[in-house]
Amino acid sequence: MAMYEIYSHPSLIRYKTSIFTKATVFLLIVVALTYIPPLLVAYRSHGFWLKINTYEEQPNVRFQYQVLMIVGTSTSGDFVAWSTFENFNNLQGDNLRFPLVTAMEEDQNQDGKMDRLNFRLELPLQTSEQVYSVQFILTFSYQLFRMSTFIMQCMAYTYFSSSIAGSQLSVNGDLKLHQREPLRHKGLDTRYNVSIFNDNSPFASAFDLAQIISSYQDRNVTTIFTNQYPVWTVGRAADAPFVFNAVIRYPVEVITYPF
Ligand SMILES: *[C@@H]1O[C@H](CO)[C@@H](O)[C@H](O)[C@H]1NC(C)=O
Ligand SMILES: *[C@@H]1O[C@H](CO)[C@@H](O)[C@H](O)[C@H]1NC(C)=O
Protein backbone atom coordinates (compact mmCIF):
# COMPACT_ATOMS: atom_id res chain seq x y z
CA MET A 1 0.00 0.00 0.00
CA ALA A 2 1.53 3.36 -1.04
CA MET A 3 2.37 5.79 1.78
CA TYR A 4 2.25 9.55 1.36
CA GLU A 5 3.06 12.46 3.63
CA ILE A 6 0.14 14.36 4.86
CA TYR A 7 1.94 16.85 7.14
CA SER A 8 5.42 17.67 8.53
CA HIS A 9 6.94 19.99 11.09
CA PRO A 10 10.51 20.43 12.45
CA SER A 11 10.92 19.73 16.11
CA LEU A 12 13.09 21.87 18.35
CA ILE A 13 14.62 20.34 21.42
CA ARG A 14 15.98 22.73 24.08
CA TYR A 15 18.61 21.51 26.56
CA LYS A 16 18.57 23.75 29.59
CA THR A 17 20.88 24.05 32.52
CA SER A 18 21.70 26.63 35.16
CA ILE A 19 24.66 29.00 34.60
CA PHE A 20 27.25 27.44 36.92
CA THR A 21 27.57 23.98 35.40
CA LYS A 22 30.15 22.00 33.47
CA ALA A 23 27.96 22.19 30.39
CA THR A 24 28.12 26.01 30.42
CA VAL A 25 31.90 25.96 30.76
CA PHE A 26 32.17 23.50 27.89
CA LEU A 27 29.94 25.70 25.73
CA LEU A 28 32.06 28.80 26.47
CA ILE A 29 35.26 26.93 25.56
CA VAL A 30 33.78 25.74 22.29
CA VAL A 31 32.64 29.26 21.36
CA ALA A 32 36.05 30.70 22.27
CA LEU A 33 37.88 28.03 20.23
CA THR A 34 35.66 28.74 17.26
CA TYR A 35 36.57 32.42 17.07
CA ILE A 36 39.89 33.13 18.79
CA PRO A 37 42.44 30.71 17.21
CA PRO A 38 41.60 31.73 13.61
CA LEU A 39 41.86 35.39 14.66
CA LEU A 40 45.23 34.79 16.29
CA VAL A 41 46.54 32.86 13.31
CA ALA A 42 45.39 35.57 10.93
CA TYR A 43 46.90 38.30 13.08
CA ARG A 44 50.21 36.65 13.96
CA SER A 45 50.92 35.52 10.42
CA HIS A 46 50.47 39.12 9.29
CA GLY A 47 47.96 38.14 6.66
CA PHE A 48 47.67 34.85 4.79
CA TRP A 49 48.17 35.90 1.24
CA LEU A 50 50.19 39.14 1.25
CA LYS A 51 53.84 38.73 0.28
CA ILE A 52 55.04 42.23 1.16
CA ASN A 53 53.59 44.90 3.34
CA THR A 54 54.68 48.32 4.54
CA TYR A 55 54.80 50.22 7.78
CA GLU A 56 55.72 53.73 8.74
CA GLU A 57 58.44 54.62 11.18
CA GLN A 58 60.65 57.55 11.89
CA PRO A 59 64.19 56.17 12.09
CA ASN A 60 66.43 56.93 15.00
CA VAL A 61 69.29 58.68 13.17
CA ARG A 62 72.38 60.14 14.78
CA PHE A 63 75.23 61.98 13.16
CA GLN A 64 78.45 60.09 13.86
CA TYR A 65 80.67 63.15 13.64
CA GLN A 66 82.60 61.67 10.75
CA VAL A 67 83.23 64.01 7.85
CA LEU A 68 85.29 63.77 4.70
CA MET A 69 85.68 66.80 2.49
CA ILE A 70 87.45 67.42 -0.82
CA VAL A 71 87.26 70.92 -2.25
CA GLY A 72 88.58 71.83 -5.71
CA THR A 73 90.40 75.14 -5.52
CA SER A 74 91.25 75.72 -9.16
CA THR A 75 90.02 74.57 -12.54
CA SER A 76 93.32 72.79 -13.11
CA GLY A 77 93.06 70.14 -10.40
CA ASP A 78 94.29 71.80 -7.19
CA PHE A 79 92.34 70.83 -4.12
CA VAL A 80 92.27 71.01 -0.36
CA ALA A 81 90.97 68.18 1.77
CA TRP A 82 90.17 67.34 5.34
CA SER A 83 88.46 64.58 7.27
CA THR A 84 87.92 63.45 10.82
CA PHE A 85 90.27 60.51 10.10
CA GLU A 86 93.88 60.89 11.01
CA ASN A 87 95.06 58.44 8.36
CA PHE A 88 93.30 60.34 5.62
CA ASN A 89 94.71 63.66 6.82
CA ASN A 90 98.23 62.21 6.96
CA LEU A 91 97.95 61.34 3.28
CA GLN A 92 97.03 64.86 2.19
CA GLY A 93 100.37 66.58 2.73
CA ASP A 94 100.16 70.23 1.70
CA ASN A 95 96.57 69.84 0.62
CA LEU A 96 95.38 69.36 4.18
CA ARG A 97 93.36 72.33 5.40
CA PHE A 98 91.60 72.49 8.76
CA PRO A 99 88.10 74.01 8.64
CA LEU A 100 85.89 75.28 11.42
CA VAL A 101 82.97 72.88 11.85
CA THR A 102 79.75 73.21 13.78
CA ALA A 103 77.10 70.51 13.85
CA MET A 104 73.87 70.42 15.78
CA GLU A 105 71.06 67.89 15.71
CA GLU A 106 67.55 69.05 16.46
CA ASP A 107 64.52 67.22 17.79
CA GLN A 108 61.86 69.64 16.63
CA ASN A 109 58.76 67.79 17.82
CA GLN A 110 60.29 66.62 21.12
CA ASP A 111 59.54 62.95 20.47
CA GLY A 112 62.98 61.77 21.49
CA LYS A 113 64.14 61.22 17.91
CA MET A 114 66.31 63.69 16.07
CA ASP A 115 64.63 65.30 13.07
CA ARG A 116 67.49 67.10 11.34
CA LEU A 117 71.16 67.92 11.36
CA ASN A 118 72.39 71.48 10.87
CA PHE A 119 75.94 71.28 9.64
CA ARG A 120 78.17 74.24 8.86
CA LEU A 121 81.78 74.25 7.77
CA GLU A 122 83.99 77.27 7.18
CA LEU A 123 87.06 76.60 5.13
CA PRO A 124 89.83 79.19 5.32
CA LEU A 125 91.38 79.93 1.92
CA GLN A 126 94.39 81.78 0.66
CA THR A 127 93.79 84.88 -1.43
CA SER A 128 94.88 83.06 -4.56
CA GLU A 129 92.47 80.16 -4.02
CA GLN A 130 88.94 79.90 -5.38
CA VAL A 131 86.38 77.15 -4.86
CA TYR A 132 84.97 75.40 -7.92
CA SER A 133 83.83 72.04 -6.59
CA VAL A 134 82.85 70.44 -3.34
CA GLN A 135 82.54 66.82 -2.26
CA PHE A 136 81.32 65.81 1.16
CA ILE A 137 80.58 62.61 3.01
CA LEU A 138 78.91 62.67 6.41
CA THR A 139 78.14 59.43 8.21
CA PHE A 140 75.20 58.46 10.39
CA SER A 141 73.98 55.62 12.52
CA TYR A 142 70.49 54.55 11.50
CA GLN A 143 68.12 52.45 13.59
CA LEU A 144 64.62 51.07 13.16
CA PHE A 145 62.75 49.28 15.92
CA ARG A 146 59.12 48.79 15.03
CA MET A 147 59.30 45.41 13.28
CA SER A 148 62.85 44.05 13.14
CA THR A 149 65.54 45.90 15.02
CA PHE A 150 67.54 47.17 12.09
CA ILE A 151 70.85 48.91 12.77
CA MET A 152 73.18 50.27 10.12
CA GLN A 153 75.82 52.86 9.50
CA CYS A 154 75.08 54.97 6.50
CA MET A 155 76.17 58.12 4.74
CA ALA A 156 75.06 61.28 3.05
CA TYR A 157 77.09 62.19 -0.01
CA THR A 158 76.93 65.52 -1.72
CA TYR A 159 78.76 66.82 -4.74
CA PHE A 160 78.59 70.15 -6.47
CA SER A 161 80.74 71.82 -9.08
CA SER A 162 80.52 75.04 -11.00
CA SER A 163 82.61 76.87 -13.58
CA ILE A 164 82.17 80.04 -11.54
CA ALA A 165 84.05 80.28 -8.25
CA GLY A 166 81.77 80.24 -5.22
CA SER A 167 81.72 81.65 -1.72
CA GLN A 168 79.12 79.36 -0.25
CA LEU A 169 77.27 76.13 -0.96
CA SER A 170 73.99 75.39 0.81
CA VAL A 171 72.20 72.07 0.55
CA ASN A 172 68.96 71.19 2.24
CA GLY A 173 67.55 67.70 1.77
CA ASP A 174 66.36 64.38 3.12
CA LEU A 175 68.33 61.36 4.24
CA LYS A 176 66.06 58.77 2.60
CA LEU A 177 66.13 55.04 3.13
CA HIS A 178 66.70 53.03 -0.02
CA GLN A 179 65.69 49.36 0.09
CA ARG A 180 66.61 46.88 -2.59
CA GLU A 181 65.02 44.11 -0.56
CA PRO A 182 62.35 44.08 2.16
CA LEU A 183 63.52 44.27 5.77
CA ARG A 184 62.80 41.35 8.06
CA HIS A 185 59.68 41.59 10.19
CA LYS A 186 61.35 40.47 13.41
CA GLY A 187 64.74 39.83 14.95
CA LEU A 188 67.95 41.81 15.05
CA ASP A 189 69.52 42.84 11.76
CA THR A 190 73.04 44.28 11.95
CA ARG A 191 74.27 43.16 8.52
CA TYR A 192 75.03 46.73 7.57
CA ASN A 193 76.28 47.95 10.91
CA VAL A 194 79.69 48.32 9.32
CA SER A 195 81.79 51.39 8.98
CA ILE A 196 81.65 53.39 5.75
CA PHE A 197 85.37 54.10 5.97
CA ASN A 198 88.12 51.65 6.65
CA ASP A 199 89.68 54.38 8.73
CA ASN A 200 92.39 52.19 10.26
CA SER A 201 94.01 51.75 6.90
CA PRO A 202 97.04 53.93 6.16
CA PHE A 203 96.62 53.41 2.39
CA ALA A 204 95.14 55.98 0.05
CA SER A 205 92.94 53.34 -1.55
CA ALA A 206 90.92 53.10 1.67
CA PHE A 207 89.79 56.67 1.10
CA ASP A 208 89.15 56.48 -2.62
CA LEU A 209 85.67 57.93 -2.99
CA ALA A 210 84.74 55.80 -5.99
CA GLN A 211 85.73 52.71 -4.00
CA ILE A 212 83.82 53.80 -0.90
CA ILE A 213 80.69 54.52 -2.89
CA SER A 214 81.00 51.30 -4.85
CA SER A 215 81.11 49.13 -1.74
CA TYR A 216 78.33 51.17 -0.16
CA GLN A 217 76.15 50.64 -3.22
CA ASP A 218 76.71 46.88 -2.98
CA ARG A 219 74.51 46.94 0.09
CA ASN A 220 70.84 46.13 -0.25
CA VAL A 221 69.83 48.78 2.25
CA THR A 222 71.36 52.24 2.12
CA THR A 223 70.44 55.85 2.56
CA ILE A 224 70.57 58.53 -0.10
CA PHE A 225 70.88 62.20 0.52
CA THR A 226 68.20 63.42 -1.83
CA ASN A 227 66.08 66.50 -2.63
CA GLN A 228 69.20 68.51 -1.99
CA TYR A 229 68.45 71.78 -3.80
CA PRO A 230 72.03 73.05 -3.85
CA VAL A 231 72.40 76.83 -3.77
CA TRP A 232 75.75 78.13 -5.01
CA THR A 233 76.64 81.65 -3.97
CA VAL A 234 79.35 83.44 -5.90
CA GLY A 235 81.47 86.47 -5.05
CA ARG A 236 83.79 85.81 -2.11
CA ALA A 237 85.64 88.58 -0.33
CA ALA A 238 89.41 88.04 -0.58
CA ASP A 239 89.97 86.95 3.03
CA ALA A 240 86.58 85.32 3.66
CA PRO A 241 86.33 81.57 4.22
CA PHE A 242 84.35 79.29 1.94
CA VAL A 243 81.16 78.21 3.72
CA PHE A 244 79.38 74.88 3.35
CA ASN A 245 75.94 74.69 4.91
CA ALA A 246 73.92 71.50 5.03
CA VAL A 247 70.54 70.76 6.51
CA ILE A 248 69.97 67.03 6.52
CA ARG A 249 66.48 65.92 7.49
CA TYR A 250 65.60 62.50 8.86
CA PRO A 251 62.07 61.91 7.50
CA VAL A 252 59.49 59.28 8.46
CA GLU A 253 59.98 56.28 6.19
CA VAL A 254 57.60 53.80 4.62
CA ILE A 255 59.42 50.52 5.06
CA THR A 256 58.63 47.32 3.19
CA TYR A 257 58.87 43.95 4.88
CA PRO A 258 57.91 40.40 3.88
CA PHE A 259 55.52 37.89 5.46
C1 LIG B 1 70.40 41.48 -1.67
O1 LIG B 1 69.13 41.25 -2.23
C2 LIG B 1 69.07 40.21 -3.19
C3 LIG B 1 67.64 40.11 -3.69
O2 LIG B 1 67.05 41.35 -3.83
C4 LIG B 1 69.51 38.91 -2.56
O3 LIG B 1 69.55 37.92 -3.56
C5 LIG B 1 70.89 39.08 -1.95
O4 LIG B 1 71.27 37.89 -1.27
C6 LIG B 1 70.89 40.23 -0.98
N1 LIG B 1 72.25 40.43 -0.47
C7 LIG B 1 72.51 40.47 0.85
C8 LIG B 1 73.93 40.73 1.20
O5 LIG B 1 71.64 40.33 1.68
C1 LIG C 1 77.04 48.73 15.61
O1 LIG C 1 78.32 49.24 15.37
C2 LIG C 1 78.80 50.12 16.38
C3 LIG C 1 80.12 50.70 15.92
O2 LIG C 1 80.93 49.71 15.32
C4 LIG C 1 78.92 49.38 17.69
O3 LIG C 1 79.36 50.25 18.71
C5 LIG C 1 77.56 48.83 18.05
O4 LIG C 1 77.65 48.07 19.22
C6 LIG C 1 77.02 47.98 16.93
N1 LIG C 1 75.64 47.59 17.28
C7 LIG C 1 75.21 46.34 17.19
C8 LIG C 1 73.82 46.09 17.65
O5 LIG C 1 75.90 45.44 16.75
mmCIF file of N, CA and C in Angstrom, residues 65-157:
data_model
loop_
_atom_site.group_PDB
_atom_site.id
_atom_site.type_symbol
_atom_site.label_atom_id
_atom_site.label_comp_id
_atom_site.label_asym_id
_atom_site.label_seq_id
_atom_site.Cartn_x
_atom_site.Cartn_y
_atom_site.Cartn_z
ATOM 1 N N TYR A 65 79.543 62.208 13.589
ATOM 2 C CA TYR A 65 80.675 63.148 13.645
ATOM 3 C C TYR A 65 81.873 62.646 12.848
ATOM 4 N N GLN A 66 81.557 62.042 11.695
ATOM 5 C CA GLN A 66 82.603 61.674 10.750
ATOM 6 C C GLN A 66 82.350 62.464 9.475
ATOM 7 N N VAL A 67 83.369 63.148 9.023
ATOM 8 C CA VAL A 67 83.233 64.012 7.848
ATOM 9 C C VAL A 67 84.438 63.773 6.945
ATOM 10 N N LEU A 68 84.188 63.767 5.645
ATOM 11 C CA LEU A 68 85.289 63.772 4.699
ATOM 12 C C LEU A 68 84.964 64.813 3.637
ATOM 13 N N MET A 69 85.925 65.682 3.378
ATOM 14 C CA MET A 69 85.677 66.800 2.485
ATOM 15 C C MET A 69 86.816 66.909 1.474
ATOM 16 N N ILE A 70 86.455 67.121 0.219
ATOM 17 C CA ILE A 70 87.455 67.415 -0.815
ATOM 18 C C ILE A 70 86.932 68.616 -1.600
ATOM 19 N N VAL A 71 87.709 69.680 -1.625
ATOM 20 C CA VAL A 71 87.258 70.917 -2.250
ATOM 21 C C VAL A 71 88.239 71.283 -3.359
ATOM 22 N N GLY A 72 87.730 71.456 -4.569
ATOM 23 C CA GLY A 72 88.576 71.831 -5.709
ATOM 24 C C GLY A 72 88.820 73.328 -5.705
ATOM 25 N N THR A 73 90.096 73.724 -5.683
ATOM 26 C CA THR A 73 90.398 75.143 -5.519
ATOM 27 C C THR A 73 90.927 75.802 -6.797
ATOM 28 N N SER A 74 90.931 75.076 -7.886
ATOM 29 C CA SER A 74 91.251 75.717 -9.164
ATOM 30 C C SER A 74 90.603 74.875 -10.233
ATOM 31 N N THR A 75 90.610 75.378 -11.456
ATOM 32 C CA THR A 75 90.024 74.568 -12.535
ATOM 33 C C THR A 75 91.055 73.618 -13.114
ATOM 34 N N SER A 76 92.293 73.664 -12.545
ATOM 35 C CA SER A 76 93.323 72.787 -13.108
ATOM 36 C C SER A 76 93.711 71.666 -12.140
ATOM 37 N N GLY A 77 92.831 71.334 -11.198
ATOM 38 C CA GLY A 77 93.058 70.136 -10.400
ATOM 39 C C GLY A 77 93.615 70.354 -9.002
ATOM 40 N N ASP A 78 93.852 71.588 -8.576
ATOM 41 C CA ASP A 78 94.291 71.801 -7.194
ATOM 42 C C ASP A 78 93.112 71.565 -6.249
ATOM 43 N N PHE A 79 93.415 71.067 -5.075
ATOM 44 C CA PHE A 79 92.337 70.829 -4.119
ATOM 45 C C PHE A 79 92.862 70.973 -2.699
ATOM 46 N N VAL A 80 91.936 71.153 -1.772
ATOM 47 C CA VAL A 80 92.266 71.010 -0.358
ATOM 48 C C VAL A 80 91.317 69.968 0.216
ATOM 49 N N ALA A 81 91.778 69.265 1.245
ATOM 50 C CA ALA A 81 90.973 68.175 1.774
ATOM 51 C C ALA A 81 91.122 68.121 3.287
ATOM 52 N N TRP A 82 90.119 67.531 3.903
ATOM 53 C CA TRP A 82 90.171 67.342 5.342
ATOM 54 C C TRP A 82 89.168 66.262 5.710
ATOM 55 N N SER A 83 89.447 65.527 6.766
ATOM 56 C CA SER A 83 88.458 64.577 7.270
ATOM 57 C C SER A 83 88.650 64.453 8.769
ATOM 58 N N THR A 84 87.761 63.710 9.393
ATOM 59 C CA THR A 84 87.918 63.453 10.820
ATOM 60 C C THR A 84 88.802 62.222 11.053
ATOM 61 N N PHE A 85 89.425 61.700 9.968
ATOM 62 C CA PHE A 85 90.272 60.512 10.101
ATOM 63 C C PHE A 85 91.734 60.892 9.983
ATOM 64 N N GLU A 86 92.467 60.518 10.983
ATOM 65 C CA GLU A 86 93.877 60.887 11.012
ATOM 66 C C GLU A 86 94.647 60.325 9.815
ATOM 67 N N ASN A 87 94.331 59.067 9.467
ATOM 68 C CA ASN A 87 95.061 58.443 8.363
ATOM 69 C C ASN A 87 94.830 59.156 7.044
ATOM 70 N N PHE A 88 93.608 59.594 6.838
ATOM 71 C CA PHE A 88 93.303 60.344 5.617
ATOM 72 C C PHE A 88 94.073 61.667 5.621
ATOM 73 N N ASN A 89 94.026 62.364 6.738
ATOM 74 C CA ASN A 89 94.709 63.661 6.819
ATOM 75 C C ASN A 89 96.215 63.519 6.596
ATOM 76 N N ASN A 90 96.793 62.428 7.133
ATOM 77 C CA ASN A 90 98.230 62.208 6.957
ATOM 78 C C ASN A 90 98.616 62.055 5.492
ATOM 79 N N LEU A 91 97.663 61.576 4.694
ATOM 80 C CA LEU A 91 97.953 61.341 3.280
ATOM 81 C C LEU A 91 97.873 62.621 2.451
ATOM 82 N N GLN A 92 97.313 63.682 3.013
ATOM 83 C CA GLN A 92 97.029 64.865 2.186
ATOM 84 C C GLN A 92 98.218 65.809 2.010
ATOM 85 N N GLY A 93 99.202 65.703 2.866
ATOM 86 C CA GLY A 93 100.369 66.575 2.731
ATOM 87 C C GLY A 93 99.978 68.043 2.769
ATOM 88 N N ASP A 94 100.437 68.786 1.761
ATOM 89 C CA ASP A 94 100.164 70.228 1.703
ATOM 90 C C ASP A 94 98.718 70.558 1.397
ATOM 91 N N ASN A 95 97.980 69.561 0.951
ATOM 92 C CA ASN A 95 96.571 69.836 0.620
ATOM 93 C C ASN A 95 95.661 69.804 1.840
ATOM 94 N N LEU A 96 96.210 69.423 2.977
ATOM 95 C CA LEU A 96 95.383 69.363 4.183
ATOM 96 C C LEU A 96 95.059 70.781 4.643
ATOM 97 N N ARG A 97 93.776 71.011 4.930
ATOM 98 C CA ARG A 97 93.357 72.335 5.400
ATOM 99 C C ARG A 97 92.312 72.137 6.489
ATOM 100 N N PHE A 98 92.540 72.712 7.661
ATOM 101 C CA PHE A 98 91.599 72.489 8.762
ATOM 102 C C PHE A 98 90.474 73.523 8.747
ATOM 103 N N PRO A 99 89.224 73.073 8.624
ATOM 104 C CA PRO A 99 88.103 74.006 8.645
ATOM 105 C C PRO A 99 87.552 74.172 10.061
ATOM 106 N N LEU A 100 86.636 75.100 10.173
ATOM 107 C CA LEU A 100 85.889 75.279 11.418
ATOM 108 C C LEU A 100 84.527 74.625 11.218
ATOM 109 N N VAL A 101 84.193 73.664 12.067
ATOM 110 C CA VAL A 101 82.968 72.881 11.846
ATOM 111 C C VAL A 101 82.020 73.051 13.022
ATOM 112 N N THR A 102 80.759 73.286 12.712
ATOM 113 C CA THR A 102 79.746 73.215 13.776
ATOM 114 C C THR A 102 78.636 72.290 13.301
ATOM 115 N N ALA A 103 78.164 71.449 14.195
ATOM 116 C CA ALA A 103 77.098 70.514 13.847
ATOM 117 C C ALA A 103 76.141 70.437 15.022
ATOM 118 N N MET A 104 74.859 70.503 14.714
ATOM 119 C CA MET A 104 73.866 70.424 15.779
ATOM 120 C C MET A 104 72.665 69.638 15.285
ATOM 121 N N GLU A 105 72.256 68.639 16.062
ATOM 122 C CA GLU A 105 71.058 67.889 15.705
ATOM 123 C C GLU A 105 69.881 68.430 16.497
ATOM 124 N N GLU A 106 68.729 68.455 15.830
ATOM 125 C CA GLU A 106 67.552 69.050 16.461
ATOM 126 C C GLU A 106 66.426 68.033 16.527
ATOM 127 N N ASP A 107 65.728 68.015 17.643
ATOM 128 C CA ASP A 107 64.516 67.215 17.791
ATOM 129 C C ASP A 107 63.364 68.204 17.848
ATOM 130 N N GLN A 108 62.797 68.512 16.681
ATOM 131 C CA GLN A 108 61.858 69.637 16.628
ATOM 132 C C GLN A 108 60.526 69.342 17.306
ATOM 133 N N ASN A 109 60.069 68.079 17.226
ATOM 134 C CA ASN A 109 58.761 67.789 17.821
ATOM 135 C C ASN A 109 58.885 67.122 19.189
ATOM 136 N N GLN A 110 60.085 67.102 19.743
ATOM 137 C CA GLN A 110 60.293 66.619 21.117
ATOM 138 C C GLN A 110 59.807 65.192 21.312
ATOM 139 N N ASP A 111 59.992 64.333 20.302
ATOM 140 C CA ASP A 111 59.537 62.949 20.474
ATOM 141 C C ASP A 111 60.701 62.020 20.828
ATOM 142 N N GLY A 112 61.850 62.585 21.097
ATOM 143 C CA GLY A 112 62.984 61.766 21.494
ATOM 144 C C GLY A 112 63.816 61.299 20.316
ATOM 145 N N LYS A 113 63.357 61.587 19.091
ATOM 146 C CA LYS A 113 64.144 61.216 17.909
ATOM 147 C C LYS A 113 64.559 62.493 17.187
ATOM 148 N N MET A 114 65.812 62.512 16.762
ATOM 149 C CA MET A 114 66.305 63.688 16.066
ATOM 150 C C MET A 114 65.602 63.836 14.717
ATOM 151 N N ASP A 115 65.337 65.052 14.328
ATOM 152 C CA ASP A 115 64.635 65.305 13.072
ATOM 153 C C ASP A 115 65.528 65.883 11.986
ATOM 154 N N ARG A 116 66.608 66.539 12.367
ATOM 155 C CA ARG A 116 67.494 67.100 11.339
ATOM 156 C C ARG A 116 68.860 67.430 11.912
ATOM 157 N N LEU A 117 69.815 67.513 11.007
ATOM 158 C CA LEU A 117 71.165 67.925 11.365
ATOM 159 C C LEU A 117 71.443 69.256 10.685
ATOM 160 N N ASN A 118 71.921 70.216 11.448
ATOM 161 C CA ASN A 118 72.388 71.477 10.873
ATOM 162 C C ASN A 118 73.901 71.438 10.911
ATOM 163 N N PHE A 119 74.496 71.444 9.737
ATOM 164 C CA PHE A 119 75.940 71.283 9.636
ATOM 165 C C PHE A 119 76.507 72.504 8.924
ATOM 166 N N ARG A 120 77.561 73.063 9.491
ATOM 167 C CA ARG A 120 78.175 74.235 8.863
ATOM 168 C C ARG A 120 79.678 74.078 8.935
ATOM 169 N N LEU A 121 80.335 74.380 7.824
ATOM 170 C CA LEU A 121 81.781 74.249 7.772
ATOM 171 C C LEU A 121 82.346 75.496 7.108
ATOM 172 N N GLU A 122 83.328 76.091 7.757
ATOM 173 C CA GLU A 122 83.986 77.266 7.179
ATOM 174 C C GLU A 122 85.416 76.895 6.852
ATOM 175 N N LEU A 123 85.752 77.026 5.590
ATOM 176 C CA LEU A 123 87.061 76.600 5.126
ATOM 177 C C LEU A 123 87.923 77.826 4.829
ATOM 178 N N PRO A 124 88.979 78.041 5.593
ATOM 179 C CA PRO A 124 89.833 79.195 5.319
ATOM 180 C C PRO A 124 90.587 78.994 4.004
ATOM 181 N N LEU A 125 90.714 80.040 3.220
ATOM 182 C CA LEU A 125 91.379 79.934 1.917
ATOM 183 C C LEU A 125 92.420 81.028 1.787
ATOM 184 N N GLN A 126 93.425 80.728 0.981
ATOM 185 C CA GLN A 126 94.386 81.781 0.664
ATOM 186 C C GLN A 126 93.788 82.692 -0.411
ATOM 187 N N THR A 127 94.357 83.892 -0.500
ATOM 188 C CA THR A 127 93.787 84.878 -1.425
ATOM 189 C C THR A 127 93.772 84.345 -2.856
ATOM 190 N N SER A 128 94.771 83.556 -3.178
ATOM 191 C CA SER A 128 94.880 83.064 -4.561
ATOM 192 C C SER A 128 93.907 81.917 -4.843
ATOM 193 N N GLU A 129 93.298 81.352 -3.804
ATOM 194 C CA GLU A 129 92.468 80.159 -4.020
ATOM 195 C C GLU A 129 90.998 80.526 -4.253
ATOM 196 N N GLN A 130 90.368 79.742 -5.106
ATOM 197 C CA GLN A 130 88.937 79.898 -5.378
ATOM 198 C C GLN A 130 88.310 78.511 -5.294
ATOM 199 N N VAL A 131 87.032 78.451 -4.968
ATOM 200 C CA VAL A 131 86.384 77.148 -4.863
ATOM 201 C C VAL A 131 85.496 76.893 -6.072
ATOM 202 N N TYR A 132 85.763 75.753 -6.742
ATOM 203 C CA TYR A 132 84.975 75.395 -7.923
ATOM 204 C C TYR A 132 84.170 74.112 -7.723
ATOM 205 N N SER A 133 84.599 73.272 -6.798
ATOM 206 C CA SER A 133 83.835 72.039 -6.595
ATOM 207 C C SER A 133 83.957 71.588 -5.148
ATOM 208 N N VAL A 134 82.959 70.851 -4.732
ATOM 209 C CA VAL A 134 82.851 70.442 -3.336
ATOM 210 C C VAL A 134 82.348 69.006 -3.298
ATOM 211 N N GLN A 135 83.015 68.180 -2.503
ATOM 212 C CA GLN A 135 82.538 66.815 -2.263
ATOM 213 C C GLN A 135 82.543 66.567 -0.769
ATOM 214 N N PHE A 136 81.434 66.047 -0.279
ATOM 215 C CA PHE A 136 81.319 65.808 1.158
ATOM 216 C C PHE A 136 80.731 64.443 1.432
ATOM 217 N N ILE A 137 81.250 63.794 2.465
ATOM 218 C CA ILE A 137 80.584 62.610 3.007
ATOM 219 C C ILE A 137 80.405 62.845 4.499
ATOM 220 N N LEU A 138 79.186 62.664 4.968
ATOM 221 C CA LEU A 138 78.911 62.674 6.410
ATOM 222 C C LEU A 138 78.337 61.297 6.745
ATOM 223 N N THR A 139 78.675 60.759 7.901
ATOM 224 C CA THR A 139 78.142 59.426 8.215
ATOM 225 C C THR A 139 77.176 59.488 9.397
ATOM 226 N N PHE A 140 76.274 58.502 9.399
ATOM 227 C CA PHE A 140 75.199 58.462 10.388
ATOM 228 C C PHE A 140 75.019 57.039 10.907
ATOM 229 N N SER A 141 74.487 56.933 12.112
ATOM 230 C CA SER A 141 73.980 55.621 12.524
ATOM 231 C C SER A 141 72.465 55.678 12.391
ATOM 232 N N TYR A 142 71.894 54.576 11.935
ATOM 233 C CA TYR A 142 70.493 54.555 11.500
ATOM 234 C C TYR A 142 69.822 53.346 12.134
ATOM 235 N N GLN A 143 68.737 53.581 12.874
ATOM 236 C CA GLN A 143 68.116 52.453 13.587
ATOM 237 C C GLN A 143 66.602 52.463 13.425
ATOM 238 N N LEU A 144 66.065 51.253 13.221
ATOM 239 C CA LEU A 144 64.620 51.068 13.157
ATOM 240 C C LEU A 144 64.247 50.017 14.187
ATOM 241 N N PHE A 145 63.109 50.201 14.829
ATOM 242 C CA PHE A 145 62.753 49.284 15.918
ATOM 243 C C PHE A 145 61.388 48.638 15.768
ATOM 244 N N ARG A 146 60.528 49.188 14.919
ATOM 245 C CA ARG A 146 59.125 48.790 15.026
ATOM 246 C C ARG A 146 58.888 47.319 14.690
ATOM 247 N N MET A 147 59.462 46.835 13.594
ATOM 248 C CA MET A 147 59.303 45.412 13.276
ATOM 249 C C MET A 147 60.610 44.704 13.665
ATOM 250 N N SER A 148 61.551 44.558 12.713
ATOM 251 C CA SER A 148 62.850 44.046 13.144
ATOM 252 C C SER A 148 63.652 45.212 13.716
ATOM 253 N N THR A 149 64.612 44.874 14.567
ATOM 254 C CA THR A 149 65.544 45.897 15.024
ATOM 255 C C THR A 149 66.643 45.975 13.981
ATOM 256 N N PHE A 150 66.623 47.049 13.216
ATOM 257 C CA PHE A 150 67.540 47.175 12.091
ATOM 258 C C PHE A 150 68.535 48.285 12.410
ATOM 259 N N ILE A 151 69.826 47.936 12.408
ATOM 260 C CA ILE A 151 70.851 48.911 12.771
ATOM 261 C C ILE A 151 71.881 48.974 11.653
ATOM 262 N N MET A 152 72.131 50.161 11.129
ATOM 263 C CA MET A 152 73.184 50.268 10.121
ATOM 264 C C MET A 152 73.941 51.579 10.269
ATOM 265 N N GLN A 153 75.085 51.614 9.619
ATOM 266 C CA GLN A 153 75.819 52.862 9.505
ATOM 267 C C GLN A 153 75.700 53.289 8.052
ATOM 268 N N CYS A 154 75.368 54.543 7.858
ATOM 269 C CA CYS A 154 75.084 54.969 6.499
ATOM 270 C C CYS A 154 75.690 56.341 6.264
ATOM 271 N N MET A 155 75.526 56.841 5.039
ATOM 272 C CA MET A 155 76.169 58.117 4.740
ATOM 273 C C MET A 155 75.284 59.019 3.910
ATOM 274 N N ALA A 156 75.631 60.293 3.958
ATOM 275 C CA ALA A 156 75.059 61.280 3.052
ATOM 276 C C ALA A 156 76.217 61.786 2.216
ATOM 277 N N TYR A 157 76.043 61.727 0.900
ATOM 278 C CA TYR A 157 77.094 62.188 -0.006
ATOM 279 C C TYR A 157 76.561 63.374 -0.781
#
